[in-house]
Amino acid sequence: MNANSPPEYAVRMENITKRFPGVVANQQVALRVQAGAFHAVIGENGAGKSTLLNILYGRYQPDSGRVFLHGQEVTQSLHSPADAIRNGVGMVSQHYALIPALTVLENVLLGAEPTGFGGVLKCRAAITRIHELANQLQIASLDVNQRADTLSIAAQQKVEILKALYRGANILLLDEPTATLAPQEAESLFTLLRNLVEKGTTVLFVTHKLREVMAHSHAVTVLRAGQNAGDFITAETNEAELLHCMIGARLNSAGQPLIPFGDVTETEGYAGDTWAATRPAVSGSPLLQIEGVTVRNSRRVEVVKSATLELMHGEIVGVAGVDGSGQRDLAEAILGLQTVSIGKIFLEGSEITDDTVAQRYQKGVAYIPEDRHRSGMILDFSVTENYTLGHHREANWGGGTLIHPPIMTAHTVAMIQQYDVRISELGALIPARSLSGGNQQKIVVARAIQSAPKLLVACQPTRGLDVEAARFVYRTLEQARREGLGILLFSLDLEEILQLSDRVAVMFNGKIVTVLPTAQATPEEIGAWMTGAKAGGTEA
Amino acid sequence: MKLSLNSQSNLFRAVLSILAGFIIVGVLLKMSGYSPLQCYQALAEGATGIRSGKPINLSDRGFYIGSWQGNFSPYTFAQTLATITPLLFCGLAIALGLRAGLFNIGALGQMTLGAMTAAFVGAIGANGSLKPVAGSLPHWAHVPLTLLAGAVAGGLWGALAGYLKAKRGVHEVLSTIMLNYIAINLANYLAMHNLKDPNPSNMAAQTGLIAKSAWLTPIVAQSSLTVGLLLAVAAAVGVAFLLWRTALGYEIRAVGLGAEAARTAGIPVSKILIKTMAMSGALAGVAGALEVMGIHHRFVQGTAGDYGFDGIAVALLGGSHPFGIVLSASFFGALGNGANFMQIQTDVPKTIAVVVQAIIVLLVGLRFRRAESKKPLVLAEEGWKDG
């Protein structure tokens, strides 16, 4: 803790404990944020960061503990986000809450409409105020009459910030603000936030990206497994120390790790030295060929535009891009979940463009969907039923026209051991809902890999997973690749793509704008392709 | 097949709802100046056919038709069992839909068309005269043929709603309500015109009698109890087998609990929706055919009664589990038949049974809502895990 300056805290949370059924999200957590500071809260997934922020924003009520804002205790009056806003706290959540069909102006005003006599909306004053704020934020180019659904993700986020400031927030909370941004966009966001801090706003953001913390924050609070793991002044610490603190290396009283780790890259897993670099060169016949594929969504808009891509046996091709650049639609087109309007898809030379989803699975395609809860699992199905989902008509899985639950369960029990899924003895029969995200993902991955596929389409396979579980997924994928599996890896995590892939394809605005060998790709260059700063390219 | 902890607690909750229903109605009865105990005793007698020691009123005679066996009236008990039959079929029909995430409000229409088609096919060989004739088909062929006809008619009607849902995005609640009107009015039209009972003295909307070869004989003399009850129980076992021992049933449940995940896994969701609605409609259609073959021996306006809607109560109370539905159909059947007897014995209108039923459904629904309203908490938990 910083003991030098007088403790003028914008936010002081003491002994916060919050339980959810079966888990303690926060246990006796303390958080002290100096007024006007750029403060980061870091921790692994499930460390309780979001919960803490949501308590501060009034979304959750703590089971015990006290909350002070600018020295005033507000524990008893903080029952809803409305209370938090009244106290000058604004929040930008992970998922933005703009109403697509409303304009920027309407979205900003929503819930805080300035009204005159008889409830008539006083727009003029509001617009002036919004322009002032936009100027301050250096986003004056924003058109307040634009519909929210026409904005990019990054612009939507800025509108969210505008919304919070319009409501008079002097403490701004951001939950994983850069999770869905390209590197350049993230940079621009931090410039904006630094600006705000200089003008006196207190900014508190949650992240698990250490680089951001080191580059931008003044102070850091580390949470681990729902408890305080350390407080640091950014200038007085380094990435390695924070990482050790985050993932549970024991620290002595001086803040030094008791068990020395190697270098940071070792513990992080695969930074620097990529798997791809150690692999033999990929050769042989193409496994998957996508030729000029165009996909239209339900509103007849082209979401994938004439995409062409080739994947060899035993190769991993990463598909990078800003969220919503058409990656999901391309993945679903390969699986047959979306119709290909123009173009063809070949698997080992034979066309599969018009096959059903089930036929593609039979031909050796496997899929790890992006949205685990919606597409990957049926949460109210048992672990067994989830594991056998899609294989329930295959005899060697205990399926067929008549299914054989005992055989299915036996397979599942074997998988639970092989993949180290942490559940009780009865595990195979409990609903998947009761498993943690990491264990759920293990089932989804196991289901895809265990069918001995030729091609795996993996979308965000480690999203929302902690370091341990993510490494397990990487190991599993790498193992399968060694056995000849070709993997098309869709990910928003550029680091993940660079570490795993042999080649990187970048999507921008529905097009594959370039395909680069990973050895020649830098994050900066890929970032430039992702945001459209570089155009043209080899495949477009 | 699958009695998990979950279904045990379902049973416990169902019993609680039933008790609460009786207590609330008991208070209502008391407030209206009746003796709840007497009423419920009469209800129990009517439901079981077991008479308590007191002498029989003359007016009771109607309900004690047939031979006595000590204090037990087989006829009364048989009528209870007969009431259970269509409830069980309709409850299964609705539960099967619910398993696929479909709320089939159309059991009424499907049952009506099943009944009308059964009356048509059952009339093969009948000469349209006043007296039933033996018919030209042998009994062993005519009975299954007529049942099958009812199942096919109900099934097609259900499949139509399934098709509209799967291919055109029409919500099944909307389409089945509309299809109910069409089915009922179509059947009534046929009963008043093309297939009208030729008896010149007949003023009612009804068809002529079906051939005797398609009749189901009562198991207990003069009662409505037929082999249909055994078919209903077999159907319950069949639905349970379908849901938990076949790939199709697995797919139905997958679609019901997570359509998007099912689609992603390669399950053809729209085909499953249509097939499920077809099977659901077929179950209701058989219920209609049984009413015609076992009770009226013709299609009569209103043959389907309220069974199509009571089936919703049966399915909900039974937790959409075939074996739970056997219990809940038995309960509602007993309640309905017992109420008839209670009305005669105590002057309490038999519609009080409907009040009991409504309260139970509301309580079951209330629990459902409570389970739903817990969802934000679950979401919160997810938010926490992914944060």
mmCIF file of C-alpha atoms in Angstrom, chain A residues 14-251:
data_model
loop_
_atom_site.group_PDB
_atom_site.id
_atom_site.type_symbol
_atom_site.label_atom_id
_atom_site.label_comp_id
_atom_site.label_asym_id
_atom_site.label_seq_id
_atom_site.Cartn_x
_atom_site.Cartn_y
_atom_site.Cartn_z
ATOM 1 C CA GLU A 14 -13.275 -3.109 3.454
ATOM 2 C CA ASN A 15 -13.717 -6.785 4.324
ATOM 3 C CA ILE A 16 -16.029 -7.452 1.404
ATOM 4 C CA THR A 17 -17.406 -10.974 1.404
ATOM 5 C CA LYS A 18 -19.784 -12.183 -1.274
ATOM 6 C CA ARG A 19 -21.022 -15.741 -1.621
ATOM 7 C CA PHE A 20 -22.829 -17.335 -4.507
ATOM 8 C CA PRO A 21 -24.360 -20.794 -4.238
ATOM 9 C CA GLY A 22 -21.398 -23.099 -3.861
ATOM 10 C CA VAL A 23 -18.673 -20.471 -4.207
ATOM 11 C CA VAL A 24 -17.204 -17.618 -2.253
ATOM 12 C CA ALA A 25 -16.543 -14.993 -4.900
ATOM 13 C CA ASN A 26 -15.009 -12.448 -2.545
ATOM 14 C CA GLN A 27 -13.630 -13.224 0.886
ATOM 15 C CA GLN A 28 -12.650 -10.359 3.152
ATOM 16 C CA VAL A 29 -11.478 -8.351 0.173
ATOM 17 C CA ALA A 30 -10.149 -4.828 0.604
ATOM 18 C CA LEU A 31 -9.801 -2.310 -2.214
ATOM 19 C CA ARG A 32 -8.454 1.204 -1.816
ATOM 20 C CA VAL A 33 -8.339 3.510 -4.803
ATOM 21 C CA GLN A 34 -6.832 6.989 -4.527
ATOM 22 C CA ALA A 35 -8.855 9.840 -5.941
ATOM 23 C CA GLY A 36 -7.723 10.654 -9.451
ATOM 24 C CA ALA A 37 -5.797 7.410 -9.841
ATOM 25 C CA PHE A 38 -5.688 5.004 -12.774
ATOM 26 C CA HIS A 39 -6.141 1.825 -10.796
ATOM 27 C CA ALA A 40 -6.064 -1.738 -12.103
ATOM 28 C CA VAL A 41 -7.611 -4.837 -10.532
ATOM 29 C CA ILE A 42 -6.042 -7.988 -11.881
ATOM 30 C CA GLY A 43 -6.454 -11.686 -11.302
ATOM 31 C CA GLU A 44 -7.172 -14.900 -13.095
ATOM 32 C CA ASN A 45 -10.621 -15.854 -14.258
ATOM 33 C CA GLY A 46 -12.732 -16.568 -11.234
ATOM 34 C CA ALA A 47 -10.529 -14.505 -8.935
ATOM 35 C CA GLY A 48 -13.526 -12.346 -8.045
ATOM 36 C CA LYS A 49 -12.602 -9.168 -9.929
ATOM 37 C CA SER A 50 -15.908 -8.683 -11.691
ATOM 38 C CA THR A 51 -17.841 -9.463 -8.545
ATOM 39 C CA LEU A 52 -15.976 -6.759 -6.674
ATOM 40 C CA LEU A 53 -16.694 -4.227 -9.387
ATOM 41 C CA ASN A 54 -20.329 -5.220 -9.537
ATOM 42 C CA ILE A 55 -20.636 -4.715 -5.791
ATOM 43 C CA LEU A 56 -19.209 -1.232 -6.183
ATOM 44 C CA TYR A 57 -21.697 -0.568 -8.969
ATOM 45 C CA GLY A 58 -24.588 -1.727 -6.771
ATOM 46 C CA ARG A 59 -25.436 -4.780 -8.896
ATOM 47 C CA TYR A 60 -24.622 -7.169 -6.083
ATOM 48 C CA GLN A 61 -24.985 -6.575 -2.379
ATOM 49 C CA PRO A 62 -22.072 -7.864 -0.314
ATOM 50 C CA ASP A 63 -22.859 -10.408 2.411
ATOM 51 C CA SER A 64 -20.609 -8.421 4.715
ATOM 52 C CA GLY A 65 -18.144 -5.579 4.515
ATOM 53 C CA ARG A 66 -18.266 -1.824 4.058
ATOM 54 C CA VAL A 67 -18.033 0.486 1.059
ATOM 55 C CA PHE A 68 -16.858 4.097 1.235
ATOM 56 C CA LEU A 69 -16.913 6.623 -1.597
ATOM 57 C CA HIS A 70 -14.849 9.763 -1.025
ATOM 58 C CA GLY A 71 -14.746 8.977 2.671
ATOM 59 C CA GLN A 72 -18.519 8.615 3.021
ATOM 60 C CA GLU A 73 -19.892 5.231 3.925
ATOM 61 C CA VAL A 74 -22.440 4.113 1.342
ATOM 62 C CA THR A 75 -22.761 0.434 2.272
ATOM 63 C CA GLN A 76 -26.384 0.854 3.305
ATOM 64 C CA SER A 77 -27.477 3.009 0.388
ATOM 65 C CA LEU A 78 -25.851 1.089 -2.457
ATOM 66 C CA HIS A 79 -28.623 -1.224 -3.587
ATOM 67 C CA SER A 80 -28.714 -0.773 -7.339
ATOM 68 C CA PRO A 81 -26.770 0.734 -10.226
ATOM 69 C CA ALA A 82 -29.091 3.735 -9.898
ATOM 70 C CA ASP A 83 -27.734 4.296 -6.370
ATOM 71 C CA ALA A 84 -24.193 3.958 -7.668
ATOM 72 C CA ILE A 85 -24.817 6.496 -10.434
ATOM 73 C CA ARG A 86 -26.257 8.882 -7.871
ATOM 74 C CA ASN A 87 -22.992 8.538 -5.975
ATOM 75 C CA GLY A 88 -20.937 9.325 -9.044
ATOM 76 C CA VAL A 89 -19.970 5.778 -10.004
ATOM 77 C CA GLY A 90 -20.268 4.764 -13.649
ATOM 78 C CA MET A 91 -19.518 1.389 -15.181
ATOM 79 C CA VAL A 92 -18.734 0.011 -18.619
ATOM 80 C CA SER A 93 -19.497 -3.690 -18.499
ATOM 81 C CA GLN A 94 -17.927 -6.461 -20.526
ATOM 82 C CA HIS A 95 -21.076 -6.620 -22.585
ATOM 83 C CA TYR A 96 -22.232 -3.240 -23.729
ATOM 84 C CA ALA A 97 -25.793 -2.320 -23.007
ATOM 85 C CA LEU A 98 -26.626 -0.020 -25.892
ATOM 86 C CA ILE A 99 -29.994 -0.425 -27.560
ATOM 87 C CA PRO A 100 -29.183 -1.147 -31.218
ATOM 88 C CA ALA A 101 -32.136 0.647 -32.773
ATOM 89 C CA LEU A 102 -31.666 3.889 -30.833
ATOM 90 C CA THR A 103 -29.294 6.676 -31.784
ATOM 91 C CA VAL A 104 -26.204 7.568 -29.799
ATOM 92 C CA LEU A 105 -28.050 10.554 -28.346
ATOM 93 C CA GLU A 106 -31.045 8.460 -27.281
ATOM 94 C CA ASN A 107 -28.784 5.828 -25.769
ATOM 95 C CA VAL A 108 -26.844 8.375 -23.762
ATOM 96 C CA LEU A 109 -30.000 10.049 -22.491
ATOM 97 C CA LEU A 110 -31.876 6.822 -21.778
ATOM 98 C CA GLY A 111 -32.831 6.725 -18.113
ATOM 99 C CA ALA A 112 -31.505 10.224 -17.499
ATOM 100 C CA GLU A 113 -33.695 12.204 -19.867
ATOM 101 C CA PRO A 114 -33.715 15.930 -19.122
ATOM 102 C CA THR A 115 -37.363 16.926 -19.188
ATOM 103 C CA GLY A 116 -39.138 20.219 -18.920
ATOM 104 C CA PHE A 117 -42.754 21.082 -18.269
ATOM 105 C CA GLY A 118 -45.113 18.172 -18.795
ATOM 106 C CA GLY A 119 -42.317 15.699 -19.404
ATOM 107 C CA VAL A 120 -41.209 17.255 -22.683
ATOM 108 C CA LEU A 121 -37.691 16.216 -23.595
ATOM 109 C CA LYS A 122 -35.155 19.058 -23.499
ATOM 110 C CA CYS A 123 -32.830 17.821 -26.193
ATOM 111 C CA ARG A 124 -30.926 20.988 -26.995
ATOM 112 C CA ALA A 125 -29.284 21.338 -23.594
ATOM 113 C CA ALA A 126 -28.481 17.642 -23.602
ATOM 114 C CA ILE A 127 -26.823 17.786 -27.007
ATOM 115 C CA THR A 128 -24.675 20.718 -25.929
ATOM 116 C CA ARG A 129 -23.575 18.801 -22.853
ATOM 117 C CA ILE A 130 -22.810 15.674 -24.877
ATOM 118 C CA HIS A 131 -20.735 17.679 -27.324
ATOM 119 C CA GLU A 132 -18.773 19.178 -24.446
ATOM 120 C CA LEU A 133 -18.070 15.739 -23.089
ATOM 121 C CA ALA A 134 -17.208 14.358 -26.523
ATOM 122 C CA ASN A 135 -14.739 17.165 -26.989
ATOM 123 C CA GLN A 136 -13.193 16.415 -23.639
ATOM 124 C CA LEU A 137 -12.903 12.775 -24.619
ATOM 125 C CA GLN A 138 -11.483 13.788 -27.994
ATOM 126 C CA ILE A 139 -14.178 11.856 -29.799
ATOM 127 C CA ALA A 140 -15.840 14.921 -31.280
ATOM 128 C CA SER A 141 -16.171 13.096 -34.587
ATOM 129 C CA LEU A 142 -18.935 10.970 -33.088
ATOM 130 C CA ASP A 143 -22.291 11.612 -34.737
ATOM 131 C CA VAL A 144 -24.919 11.639 -31.990
ATOM 132 C CA ASN A 145 -27.689 10.882 -34.473
ATOM 133 C CA GLN A 146 -26.081 7.665 -35.680
ATOM 134 C CA ARG A 147 -27.841 4.441 -34.758
ATOM 135 C CA ALA A 148 -25.960 2.414 -32.159
ATOM 136 C CA ASP A 149 -25.960 -0.741 -34.304
ATOM 137 C CA THR A 150 -23.928 1.005 -36.976
ATOM 138 C CA LEU A 151 -21.060 1.681 -34.557
ATOM 139 C CA SER A 152 -17.949 -0.433 -34.251
ATOM 140 C CA ILE A 153 -17.307 -2.218 -30.972
ATOM 141 C CA ALA A 154 -14.697 0.370 -30.042
ATOM 142 C CA ALA A 155 -17.075 3.249 -30.757
ATOM 143 C CA GLN A 156 -19.823 1.572 -28.757
ATOM 144 C CA GLN A 157 -17.474 1.375 -25.839
ATOM 145 C CA LYS A 158 -16.766 5.077 -26.090
ATOM 146 C CA VAL A 159 -20.496 5.782 -26.106
ATOM 147 C CA GLU A 160 -20.754 3.726 -22.916
ATOM 148 C CA ILE A 161 -18.070 5.893 -21.347
ATOM 149 C CA LEU A 162 -19.886 8.986 -22.562
ATOM 150 C CA LYS A 163 -23.068 7.648 -21.031
ATOM 151 C CA ALA A 164 -21.401 7.201 -17.658
ATOM 152 C CA LEU A 165 -19.845 10.672 -17.723
ATOM 153 C CA TYR A 166 -23.125 12.256 -18.801
ATOM 154 C CA ARG A 167 -24.650 10.849 -15.652
ATOM 155 C CA GLY A 168 -21.982 12.656 -13.674
ATOM 156 C CA ALA A 169 -19.621 9.789 -12.950
ATOM 157 C CA ASN A 170 -16.352 10.786 -11.312
ATOM 158 C CA ILE A 171 -15.414 7.183 -10.668
ATOM 159 C CA LEU A 172 -15.404 5.082 -13.826
ATOM 160 C CA LEU A 173 -15.344 1.280 -13.662
ATOM 161 C CA LEU A 174 -14.378 -0.788 -16.696
ATOM 162 C CA ASP A 175 -14.635 -4.575 -16.820
ATOM 163 C CA GLU A 176 -12.086 -6.113 -19.222
ATOM 164 C CA PRO A 177 -12.301 -3.081 -21.503
ATOM 165 C CA THR A 178 -9.859 -4.367 -24.118
ATOM 166 C CA ALA A 179 -11.135 -7.940 -24.388
ATOM 167 C CA THR A 180 -12.762 -7.348 -27.768
ATOM 168 C CA LEU A 181 -10.538 -4.588 -29.154
ATOM 169 C CA ALA A 182 -7.721 -4.646 -31.674
ATOM 170 C CA PRO A 183 -4.343 -3.457 -30.365
ATOM 171 C CA GLN A 184 -4.676 -0.017 -31.966
ATOM 172 C CA GLU A 185 -8.179 0.421 -30.601
ATOM 173 C CA ALA A 186 -7.012 -0.567 -27.137
ATOM 174 C CA GLU A 187 -4.255 2.030 -27.410
ATOM 175 C CA SER A 188 -6.779 4.683 -28.351
ATOM 176 C CA LEU A 189 -8.992 3.689 -25.428
ATOM 177 C CA PHE A 190 -6.159 4.058 -22.968
ATOM 178 C CA THR A 191 -5.276 7.465 -24.370
ATOM 179 C CA LEU A 192 -8.862 8.493 -23.739
ATOM 180 C CA LEU A 193 -8.821 7.075 -20.220
ATOM 181 C CA ARG A 194 -5.513 8.750 -19.365
ATOM 182 C CA ASN A 195 -7.077 11.974 -20.521
ATOM 183 C CA LEU A 196 -9.961 11.464 -18.146
ATOM 184 C CA VAL A 197 -7.615 10.722 -15.277
ATOM 185 C CA GLU A 198 -5.691 13.932 -15.954
ATOM 186 C CA LYS A 199 -8.975 15.811 -15.722
ATOM 187 C CA GLY A 200 -9.629 14.314 -12.295
ATOM 188 C CA THR A 201 -11.743 11.218 -12.949
ATOM 189 C CA THR A 202 -10.843 8.114 -11.009
ATOM 190 C CA VAL A 203 -10.577 5.133 -13.336
ATOM 191 C CA LEU A 204 -10.735 1.591 -12.036
ATOM 192 C CA PHE A 205 -10.367 -1.219 -14.552
ATOM 193 C CA VAL A 206 -10.348 -4.988 -14.408
ATOM 194 C CA THR A 207 -8.075 -6.964 -16.675
ATOM 195 C CA HIS A 208 -5.859 -9.972 -16.856
ATOM 196 C CA LYS A 209 -3.486 -8.444 -19.367
ATOM 197 C CA LEU A 210 -0.353 -7.525 -17.458
ATOM 198 C CA ARG A 211 1.042 -5.446 -20.294
ATOM 199 C CA GLU A 212 -1.850 -2.994 -20.036
ATOM 200 C CA VAL A 213 -1.419 -2.741 -16.317
ATOM 201 C CA MET A 214 2.283 -1.998 -16.593
ATOM 202 C CA ALA A 215 1.821 0.494 -19.398
ATOM 203 C CA HIS A 216 -1.055 2.546 -18.071
ATOM 204 C CA SER A 217 -2.014 2.112 -14.434
ATOM 205 C CA HIS A 218 -0.779 3.930 -11.355
ATOM 206 C CA ALA A 219 -1.610 1.240 -8.859
ATOM 207 C CA VAL A 220 -2.620 -2.407 -8.935
ATOM 208 C CA THR A 221 -4.713 -4.615 -6.702
ATOM 209 C CA VAL A 222 -4.228 -8.326 -7.269
ATOM 210 C CA LEU A 223 -6.960 -10.804 -6.405
ATOM 211 C CA ARG A 224 -6.491 -14.534 -6.232
ATOM 212 C CA ALA A 225 -9.249 -17.063 -5.587
ATOM 213 C CA GLY A 226 -11.527 -14.383 -4.168
ATOM 214 C CA GLN A 227 -8.972 -12.924 -1.778
ATOM 215 C CA ASN A 228 -6.490 -10.077 -1.756
ATOM 216 C CA ALA A 229 -3.137 -11.279 -3.042
ATOM 217 C CA GLY A 230 -1.291 -7.982 -3.054
ATOM 218 C CA ASP A 231 -1.329 -4.244 -3.710
ATOM 219 C CA PHE A 232 1.358 -2.598 -5.787
ATOM 220 C CA ILE A 233 2.426 0.792 -7.084
ATOM 221 C CA THR A 234 2.909 0.117 -10.775
ATOM 222 C CA ALA A 235 6.142 2.015 -10.975
ATOM 223 C CA GLU A 236 7.613 -0.117 -8.202
ATOM 224 C CA THR A 237 6.758 -3.526 -9.559
ATOM 225 C CA ASN A 238 7.214 -5.566 -12.711
ATOM 226 C CA GLU A 239 5.280 -8.045 -14.795
ATOM 227 C CA ALA A 240 6.955 -11.062 -13.265
ATOM 228 C CA GLU A 241 6.085 -10.051 -9.747
ATOM 229 C CA LEU A 242 2.473 -9.381 -10.657
ATOM 230 C CA LEU A 243 2.189 -12.677 -12.492
ATOM 231 C CA HIS A 244 3.542 -14.640 -9.568
ATOM 232 C CA CYS A 245 1.176 -12.824 -7.286
ATOM 233 C CA MET A 246 -1.736 -13.533 -9.626
ATOM 234 C CA ILE A 247 -1.197 -17.219 -10.179
ATOM 235 C CA GLY A 248 -0.299 -18.092 -6.657
ATOM 236 C CA ALA A 249 3.434 -18.115 -6.183
ATOM 237 C CA ARG A 250 3.959 -17.624 -2.498
ATOM 238 C CA LEU A 251 5.442 -14.302 -1.605
#
